[in-house]
Amino acid sequence: MASAREAESDNDSDGETGEDPERQALDYVSRVLSTITLQDKARQQPPSLPVEAPDGTQHGGLDLKKSPVSGEDVEVTSLLLLLPLELILHILSFLEARFILSVLPLVCRMLRDIVSQKVTWRLRVQKKISSSYPVVEQEDFDWTSACIELEEQLSHWSDSGTPEHFSLADGHYAPVDAVLLLQHGSLCVSGSRDRNVCLWNLQNLGKDQEKVSVKALGAEKTGTHKGWAWSLASCEDRVCSGSWDSTMKIWDIGAEGQLVQDIKGRAAILCLAYLPDILVAGSYDKRVSVYDPRASSPLIKSRKIHSSPVLSLAADDRHIVSGSEDRTLVVFDRRVNAVLQRIQLENYLFCMSYEAPQLWAGDNQGLIHVYRSHGGTFQHLRVQEIAVCYQSSASKKVRRRRSRPGQGGNPSKEGKWRLSLSTAGVLRSVCIRRICFDVGHASQVTGIWHSAGALYTTSTDKTMKVHIPTDPPQTLSTQTHSNVVNGVRTSHRTRPNAAPFHQLYRSCARKL
């Protein structure tokens, strides 16, 4: 493995590789995207959802056993308000969350005050699920939006209903490796090994299947790219496609998919992150490169911060987080222009979903990792400290185990043994072990997407799983496909004052 100094080389080290990109891509898929089932992996059934969770009488300073009407409220418009708050909340639990939010505040001031209380929505969530939620504690957590999305997720994927499924077969003739949803699900962009990036108009999906139009982006007869279209990222109405031909092309979806810019990289582009001010690319040559798509010379910096190809990326206005085949997670600080954190892992992370302060990632063993960004660093959600003491004067060995939140300890020490010898002749060893989530995938997690009330994962085991993002995740549904599922995107973002929408797209090893 390359040293840290080699892994963080600057722009001038290494020239462009002369290897055939087609052969390089095939070798990569054979090595990284293996579909071999993990026979020796201990399987556990994903936890099922409980009906209710117990709660006490005091929540957030409110007494649920008393009526919300105080002595100052001389006029009560309804006898309902004379009931204990606990009973009022129970009655409201039979109404949809969106209805409560939009209608009840218009009835009277007392109901408006109840609806505006954060504890109202927190108790409502706790009635639905008993697991730890949210998995990362946040002071400014939006319980209202989370509750609405959570209830719609439970309703949409319940056992009583079967979601509609559409297969779009006319766009590609080779495996689809990347997919995006734009404009609240009315448009879809897909990238395939047939070298094309296709734009789909989904406004008539479910109404008139023949009117779902598709067109390949670009004017080249041989395809959008000269190599496999492998990665996609979007920012507003701009979409960037990355390819094994080492290029990134930016398309203006608002202008019917016109080509805006063609950026030449140094190696195959395996992953992308697109922000308003920068475009970040992870490539086969172990580099993370940052571009300004608005400039005539877009490259800002390119650094080799890994010792193997970069497989996954996430970015915001402060950090760039990358996962590599070298089994490391690297956090790059944009403000100080330096690597802030390097975490050694047992497995490599193939996909990420990041919305501060939560980073969800899937690895090549079918496991889910969750990290919390706090104080400028990323810490694993849960770690276990294992202390082993060996006494030199006897053969006794004592083990002590203690689980603790991921914010404790030095992240750079995770996964390593620390040894010390006391004056009494006792040798102590301490190991930090990360606890990951097993959601039931038998092989590599290829795609992951999370929000406050939803979690989706896809795998080379030919399944897509729908979960509630709790600790541990609770699986609602498993959708089986005839081929490997390469990724997932959804347009289901909760807007408290808008109508719900549930559009979900997965890219598969044959076609959409």
PDB file of C-alpha atoms in Angstrom, residues 140-340:
ATOM      1  CA  ASP A 140     -32.575  21.616  14.981  1.00  0.00           C
ATOM      2  CA  PHE A 141     -34.132  18.357  13.759  1.00  0.00           C
ATOM      3  CA  ASP A 142     -37.358  19.029  11.817  1.00  0.00           C
ATOM      4  CA  TRP A 143     -39.771  16.634  13.536  1.00  0.00           C
ATOM      5  CA  THR A 144     -42.747  17.905  11.539  1.00  0.00           C
ATOM      6  CA  SER A 145     -41.299  17.126   8.114  1.00  0.00           C
ATOM      7  CA  ALA A 146     -39.760  13.891   9.374  1.00  0.00           C
ATOM      8  CA  CYS A 147     -43.100  12.701  10.751  1.00  0.00           C
ATOM      9  CA  ILE A 148     -44.917  13.460   7.496  1.00  0.00           C
ATOM     10  CA  GLU A 149     -42.336  11.645   5.388  1.00  0.00           C
ATOM     11  CA  LEU A 150     -42.150   8.722   7.800  1.00  0.00           C
ATOM     12  CA  GLU A 151     -45.923   8.172   7.774  1.00  0.00           C
ATOM     13  CA  GLU A 152     -46.091   8.381   3.990  1.00  0.00           C
ATOM     14  CA  GLN A 153     -43.214   5.912   3.761  1.00  0.00           C
ATOM     15  CA  LEU A 154     -45.017   3.473   6.046  1.00  0.00           C
ATOM     16  CA  SER A 155     -48.272   3.884   4.122  1.00  0.00           C
ATOM     17  CA  HIS A 156     -46.704   3.568   0.678  1.00  0.00           C
ATOM     18  CA  TRP A 157     -44.668   0.437   1.441  1.00  0.00           C
ATOM     19  CA  SER A 158     -47.110  -1.314   3.769  1.00  0.00           C
ATOM     20  CA  ASP A 159     -47.909  -4.984   3.267  1.00  0.00           C
ATOM     21  CA  SER A 160     -51.493  -4.135   2.312  1.00  0.00           C
ATOM     22  CA  GLY A 161     -50.512  -2.273  -0.848  1.00  0.00           C
ATOM     23  CA  THR A 162     -48.292  -3.085  -3.837  1.00  0.00           C
ATOM     24  CA  PRO A 163     -46.494  -0.103  -5.396  1.00  0.00           C
ATOM     25  CA  GLU A 164     -46.827   0.314  -9.141  1.00  0.00           C
ATOM     26  CA  HIS A 165     -43.849  -0.812 -11.172  1.00  0.00           C
ATOM     27  CA  PHE A 166     -42.867   0.414 -14.630  1.00  0.00           C
ATOM     28  CA  SER A 167     -40.063  -0.887 -16.836  1.00  0.00           C
ATOM     29  CA  LEU A 168     -38.713   1.480 -19.496  1.00  0.00           C
ATOM     30  CA  ALA A 169     -37.205  -0.752 -22.137  1.00  0.00           C
ATOM     31  CA  ASP A 170     -36.537   1.451 -25.169  1.00  0.00           C
ATOM     32  CA  GLY A 171     -33.684   3.714 -24.079  1.00  0.00           C
ATOM     33  CA  HIS A 172     -30.623   1.481 -23.623  1.00  0.00           C
ATOM     34  CA  TYR A 173     -29.382  -1.822 -24.975  1.00  0.00           C
ATOM     35  CA  ALA A 174     -26.660  -2.386 -22.315  1.00  0.00           C
ATOM     36  CA  PRO A 175     -26.540  -2.332 -18.491  1.00  0.00           C
ATOM     37  CA  VAL A 176     -27.567   0.924 -16.819  1.00  0.00           C
ATOM     38  CA  ASP A 177     -25.082   1.986 -14.129  1.00  0.00           C
ATOM     39  CA  ALA A 178     -26.336   5.433 -13.090  1.00  0.00           C
ATOM     40  CA  VAL A 179     -29.699   7.143 -12.763  1.00  0.00           C
ATOM     41  CA  LEU A 180     -30.993  10.543 -11.585  1.00  0.00           C
ATOM     42  CA  LEU A 181     -34.440  12.046 -11.021  1.00  0.00           C
ATOM     43  CA  LEU A 182     -34.960  15.748 -11.716  1.00  0.00           C
ATOM     44  CA  GLN A 183     -37.735  18.333 -11.432  1.00  0.00           C
ATOM     45  CA  HIS A 184     -39.678  16.449  -8.735  1.00  0.00           C
ATOM     46  CA  GLY A 185     -39.599  13.214 -10.721  1.00  0.00           C
ATOM     47  CA  SER A 186     -40.870  14.529 -14.052  1.00  0.00           C
ATOM     48  CA  LEU A 187     -37.486  13.903 -15.727  1.00  0.00           C
ATOM     49  CA  CYS A 188     -35.036  11.026 -15.463  1.00  0.00           C
ATOM     50  CA  VAL A 189     -31.424  10.856 -16.643  1.00  0.00           C
ATOM     51  CA  SER A 190     -29.685   7.505 -17.091  1.00  0.00           C
ATOM     52  CA  GLY A 191     -26.133   6.460 -17.985  1.00  0.00           C
ATOM     53  CA  SER A 192     -25.337   3.127 -19.590  1.00  0.00           C
ATOM     54  CA  ARG A 193     -22.538   0.906 -20.863  1.00  0.00           C
ATOM     55  CA  ASP A 194     -23.905   1.512 -24.343  1.00  0.00           C
ATOM     56  CA  ARG A 195     -22.030   4.866 -23.919  1.00  0.00           C
ATOM     57  CA  ASN A 196     -25.251   6.891 -23.985  1.00  0.00           C
ATOM     58  CA  VAL A 197     -26.754   9.280 -21.467  1.00  0.00           C
ATOM     59  CA  CYS A 198     -30.522   9.352 -21.966  1.00  0.00           C
ATOM     60  CA  LEU A 199     -33.095  11.939 -20.926  1.00  0.00           C
ATOM     61  CA  TRP A 200     -36.570  10.591 -20.124  1.00  0.00           C
ATOM     62  CA  ASN A 201     -39.769  12.648 -19.917  1.00  0.00           C
ATOM     63  CA  LEU A 202     -41.896  10.950 -17.248  1.00  0.00           C
ATOM     64  CA  GLN A 203     -44.836  13.347 -17.086  1.00  0.00           C
ATOM     65  CA  ASN A 204     -47.131  10.729 -18.667  1.00  0.00           C
ATOM     66  CA  LEU A 205     -45.747   7.783 -16.717  1.00  0.00           C
ATOM     67  CA  GLY A 206     -48.683   5.691 -15.517  1.00  0.00           C
ATOM     68  CA  LYS A 207     -51.112   7.525 -17.773  1.00  0.00           C
ATOM     69  CA  ASP A 208     -49.958   6.780 -21.306  1.00  0.00           C
ATOM     70  CA  GLN A 209     -46.838   4.620 -21.453  1.00  0.00           C
ATOM     71  CA  GLU A 210     -46.338   5.310 -25.161  1.00  0.00           C
ATOM     72  CA  LYS A 211     -45.905   9.028 -24.452  1.00  0.00           C
ATOM     73  CA  VAL A 212     -42.888   8.499 -22.154  1.00  0.00           C
ATOM     74  CA  SER A 213     -40.312  10.003 -24.498  1.00  0.00           C
ATOM     75  CA  VAL A 214     -36.569   9.377 -24.406  1.00  0.00           C
ATOM     76  CA  LYS A 215     -33.625  10.859 -26.238  1.00  0.00           C
ATOM     77  CA  ALA A 216     -29.863  10.355 -26.088  1.00  0.00           C
ATOM     78  CA  LEU A 217     -27.890  13.455 -25.141  1.00  0.00           C
ATOM     79  CA  GLY A 218     -25.182  14.702 -27.506  1.00  0.00           C
ATOM     80  CA  ALA A 219     -24.768  14.781 -31.243  1.00  0.00           C
ATOM     81  CA  GLU A 220     -22.243  11.941 -31.623  1.00  0.00           C
ATOM     82  CA  LYS A 221     -23.477   8.951 -33.621  1.00  0.00           C
ATOM     83  CA  THR A 222     -21.299   6.590 -31.569  1.00  0.00           C
ATOM     84  CA  GLY A 223     -22.917   7.690 -28.293  1.00  0.00           C
ATOM     85  CA  THR A 224     -22.879  10.449 -25.714  1.00  0.00           C
ATOM     86  CA  HIS A 225     -19.410   9.357 -24.621  1.00  0.00           C
ATOM     87  CA  LYS A 226     -16.658   7.262 -26.167  1.00  0.00           C
ATOM     88  CA  GLY A 227     -16.649   4.974 -23.134  1.00  0.00           C
ATOM     89  CA  TRP A 228     -19.153   3.627 -20.637  1.00  0.00           C
ATOM     90  CA  ALA A 229     -21.333   6.379 -19.095  1.00  0.00           C
ATOM     91  CA  TRP A 230     -20.647   5.424 -15.493  1.00  0.00           C
ATOM     92  CA  SER A 231     -21.570   8.289 -13.131  1.00  0.00           C
ATOM     93  CA  LEU A 232     -24.081  11.139 -12.909  1.00  0.00           C
ATOM     94  CA  ALA A 233     -24.550  14.176 -10.672  1.00  0.00           C
ATOM     95  CA  SER A 234     -26.875  17.178 -10.829  1.00  0.00           C
ATOM     96  CA  CYS A 235     -27.066  20.745  -9.577  1.00  0.00           C
ATOM     97  CA  GLU A 236     -30.328  22.564 -10.271  1.00  0.00           C
ATOM     98  CA  ASP A 237     -30.955  22.111 -14.039  1.00  0.00           C
ATOM     99  CA  ARG A 238     -27.379  21.094 -14.852  1.00  0.00           C
ATOM    100  CA  VAL A 239     -26.366  17.436 -15.095  1.00  0.00           C
ATOM    101  CA  CYS A 240     -22.796  16.142 -15.310  1.00  0.00           C
ATOM    102  CA  SER A 241     -22.022  12.725 -16.795  1.00  0.00           C
ATOM    103  CA  GLY A 242     -18.719  10.962 -16.134  1.00  0.00           C
ATOM    104  CA  SER A 243     -17.327   8.233 -18.342  1.00  0.00           C
ATOM    105  CA  TRP A 244     -14.617   5.632 -18.721  1.00  0.00           C
ATOM    106  CA  ASP A 245     -13.329   7.774 -21.600  1.00  0.00           C
ATOM    107  CA  SER A 246     -11.976  10.143 -18.892  1.00  0.00           C
ATOM    108  CA  THR A 247     -14.362  12.971 -19.757  1.00  0.00           C
ATOM    109  CA  MET A 248     -17.065  14.858 -17.896  1.00  0.00           C
ATOM    110  CA  LYS A 249     -19.852  16.486 -19.906  1.00  0.00           C
ATOM    111  CA  ILE A 250     -22.232  19.067 -18.466  1.00  0.00           C
ATOM    112  CA  TRP A 251     -25.761  19.269 -19.878  1.00  0.00           C
ATOM    113  CA  ASP A 252     -28.390  21.981 -19.505  1.00  0.00           C
ATOM    114  CA  ILE A 253     -31.639  20.114 -18.901  1.00  0.00           C
ATOM    115  CA  GLY A 254     -33.585  23.376 -18.979  1.00  0.00           C
ATOM    116  CA  ALA A 255     -32.401  23.835 -22.580  1.00  0.00           C
ATOM    117  CA  GLU A 256     -33.526  20.342 -23.666  1.00  0.00           C
ATOM    118  CA  GLY A 257     -30.222  18.734 -22.789  1.00  0.00           C
ATOM    119  CA  GLN A 258     -27.814  20.999 -24.647  1.00  0.00           C
ATOM    120  CA  LEU A 259     -24.085  20.408 -24.044  1.00  0.00           C
ATOM    121  CA  VAL A 260     -22.637  23.207 -21.904  1.00  0.00           C
ATOM    122  CA  GLN A 261     -19.076  22.040 -21.284  1.00  0.00           C
ATOM    123  CA  ASP A 262     -16.773  19.113 -22.040  1.00  0.00           C
ATOM    124  CA  ILE A 263     -14.063  18.608 -19.396  1.00  0.00           C
ATOM    125  CA  LYS A 264     -11.144  16.270 -20.014  1.00  0.00           C
ATOM    126  CA  GLY A 265      -9.885  14.326 -17.001  1.00  0.00           C
ATOM    127  CA  ARG A 266      -6.826  12.130 -16.561  1.00  0.00           C
ATOM    128  CA  ALA A 267      -8.525   8.775 -15.997  1.00  0.00           C
ATOM    129  CA  ALA A 268     -11.924   7.081 -15.890  1.00  0.00           C
ATOM    130  CA  ILE A 269     -14.495   9.092 -13.874  1.00  0.00           C
ATOM    131  CA  LEU A 270     -16.058   6.705 -11.345  1.00  0.00           C
ATOM    132  CA  CYS A 271     -18.036   9.091  -9.115  1.00  0.00           C
ATOM    133  CA  LEU A 272     -19.172  12.718  -9.051  1.00  0.00           C
ATOM    134  CA  ALA A 273     -20.483  15.385  -6.665  1.00  0.00           C
ATOM    135  CA  TYR A 274     -21.945  18.591  -8.101  1.00  0.00           C
ATOM    136  CA  LEU A 275     -22.355  21.788  -6.051  1.00  0.00           C
ATOM    137  CA  PRO A 276     -23.218  25.314  -7.204  1.00  0.00           C
ATOM    138  CA  ASP A 277     -19.574  26.422  -7.046  1.00  0.00           C
ATOM    139  CA  ILE A 278     -17.597  23.231  -7.759  1.00  0.00           C
ATOM    140  CA  LEU A 279     -17.691  19.859  -9.487  1.00  0.00           C
ATOM    141  CA  VAL A 280     -15.846  17.062  -7.681  1.00  0.00           C
ATOM    142  CA  ALA A 281     -14.717  13.897  -9.488  1.00  0.00           C
ATOM    143  CA  GLY A 282     -13.281  10.655  -8.170  1.00  0.00           C
ATOM    144  CA  SER A 283     -11.257   8.736 -10.731  1.00  0.00           C
ATOM    145  CA  TYR A 284      -9.620   5.412 -11.466  1.00  0.00           C
ATOM    146  CA  ASP A 285      -6.127   6.912 -11.003  1.00  0.00           C
ATOM    147  CA  LYS A 286      -6.764   7.304  -7.215  1.00  0.00           C
ATOM    148  CA  ARG A 287      -7.402  11.047  -7.459  1.00  0.00           C
ATOM    149  CA  VAL A 288     -10.040  13.419  -6.200  1.00  0.00           C
ATOM    150  CA  SER A 289     -10.239  16.411  -8.531  1.00  0.00           C
ATOM    151  CA  VAL A 290     -12.081  19.686  -8.041  1.00  0.00           C
ATOM    152  CA  TYR A 291     -13.325  21.772 -10.980  1.00  0.00           C
ATOM    153  CA  ASP A 292     -15.059  25.110 -11.488  1.00  0.00           C
ATOM    154  CA  PRO A 293     -17.463  24.422 -14.388  1.00  0.00           C
ATOM    155  CA  ARG A 294     -17.975  28.162 -14.900  1.00  0.00           C
ATOM    156  CA  ALA A 295     -14.313  28.826 -15.755  1.00  0.00           C
ATOM    157  CA  SER A 296     -12.598  28.462 -19.128  1.00  0.00           C
ATOM    158  CA  SER A 297      -9.856  26.412 -17.413  1.00  0.00           C
ATOM    159  CA  PRO A 298     -12.023  24.480 -14.957  1.00  0.00           C
ATOM    160  CA  LEU A 299      -9.440  22.424 -13.014  1.00  0.00           C
ATOM    161  CA  ILE A 300      -8.843  23.898  -9.542  1.00  0.00           C
ATOM    162  CA  LYS A 301      -6.874  21.089  -7.920  1.00  0.00           C
ATOM    163  CA  SER A 302      -6.296  17.368  -8.235  1.00  0.00           C
ATOM    164  CA  ARG A 303      -4.797  15.279  -5.448  1.00  0.00           C
ATOM    165  CA  LYS A 304      -3.983  11.622  -5.107  1.00  0.00           C
ATOM    166  CA  ILE A 305      -5.356  11.032  -1.618  1.00  0.00           C
ATOM    167  CA  HIS A 306      -5.982   7.305  -2.071  1.00  0.00           C
ATOM    168  CA  SER A 307      -3.863   4.331  -3.077  1.00  0.00           C
ATOM    169  CA  SER A 308      -6.624   2.672  -5.151  1.00  0.00           C
ATOM    170  CA  PRO A 309      -9.498   3.866  -7.398  1.00  0.00           C
ATOM    171  CA  VAL A 310     -11.973   6.298  -5.814  1.00  0.00           C
ATOM    172  CA  LEU A 311     -15.413   4.627  -5.728  1.00  0.00           C
ATOM    173  CA  SER A 312     -17.711   7.076  -3.932  1.00  0.00           C
ATOM    174  CA  LEU A 313     -17.973  10.788  -3.182  1.00  0.00           C
ATOM    175  CA  ALA A 314     -19.990  13.245  -1.113  1.00  0.00           C
ATOM    176  CA  ALA A 315     -19.443  16.970  -0.664  1.00  0.00           C
ATOM    177  CA  ASP A 316     -20.838  20.125   0.898  1.00  0.00           C
ATOM    178  CA  ASP A 317     -19.599  23.678   1.374  1.00  0.00           C
ATOM    179  CA  ARG A 318     -16.949  22.544   3.868  1.00  0.00           C
ATOM    180  CA  HIS A 319     -15.983  18.907   3.262  1.00  0.00           C
ATOM    181  CA  ILE A 320     -15.253  16.471   0.457  1.00  0.00           C
ATOM    182  CA  VAL A 321     -15.665  12.871   1.623  1.00  0.00           C
ATOM    183  CA  SER A 322     -14.313  10.033  -0.523  1.00  0.00           C
ATOM    184  CA  GLY A 323     -14.307   6.254  -0.277  1.00  0.00           C
ATOM    185  CA  SER A 324     -11.837   4.062  -2.124  1.00  0.00           C
ATOM    186  CA  GLU A 325     -11.010   0.499  -2.990  1.00  0.00           C
ATOM    187  CA  ASP A 326      -8.037   0.942  -0.623  1.00  0.00           C
ATOM    188  CA  ARG A 327     -10.584   0.607   2.232  1.00  0.00           C
ATOM    189  CA  THR A 328     -10.212   4.150   3.520  1.00  0.00           C
ATOM    190  CA  LEU A 329     -12.632   7.000   4.111  1.00  0.00           C
ATOM    191  CA  VAL A 330     -10.902  10.351   3.588  1.00  0.00           C
ATOM    192  CA  VAL A 331     -12.313  13.718   4.677  1.00  0.00           C
ATOM    193  CA  PHE A 332     -10.851  16.705   2.823  1.00  0.00           C
ATOM    194  CA  ASP A 333     -11.358  20.174   4.309  1.00  0.00           C
ATOM    195  CA  ARG A 334     -12.112  22.660   1.540  1.00  0.00           C
ATOM    196  CA  ARG A 335     -11.339  25.675   3.729  1.00  0.00           C
ATOM    197  CA  VAL A 336      -7.803  24.699   4.730  1.00  0.00           C
ATOM    198  CA  ASN A 337      -7.140  22.748   1.504  1.00  0.00           C
ATOM    199  CA  ALA A 338      -5.863  19.677   3.330  1.00  0.00           C
ATOM    200  CA  VAL A 339      -6.823  16.156   4.352  1.00  0.00           C
ATOM    201  CA  LEU A 340      -8.572  16.477   7.704  1.00  0.00           C
TER     202      LEU A 340
END
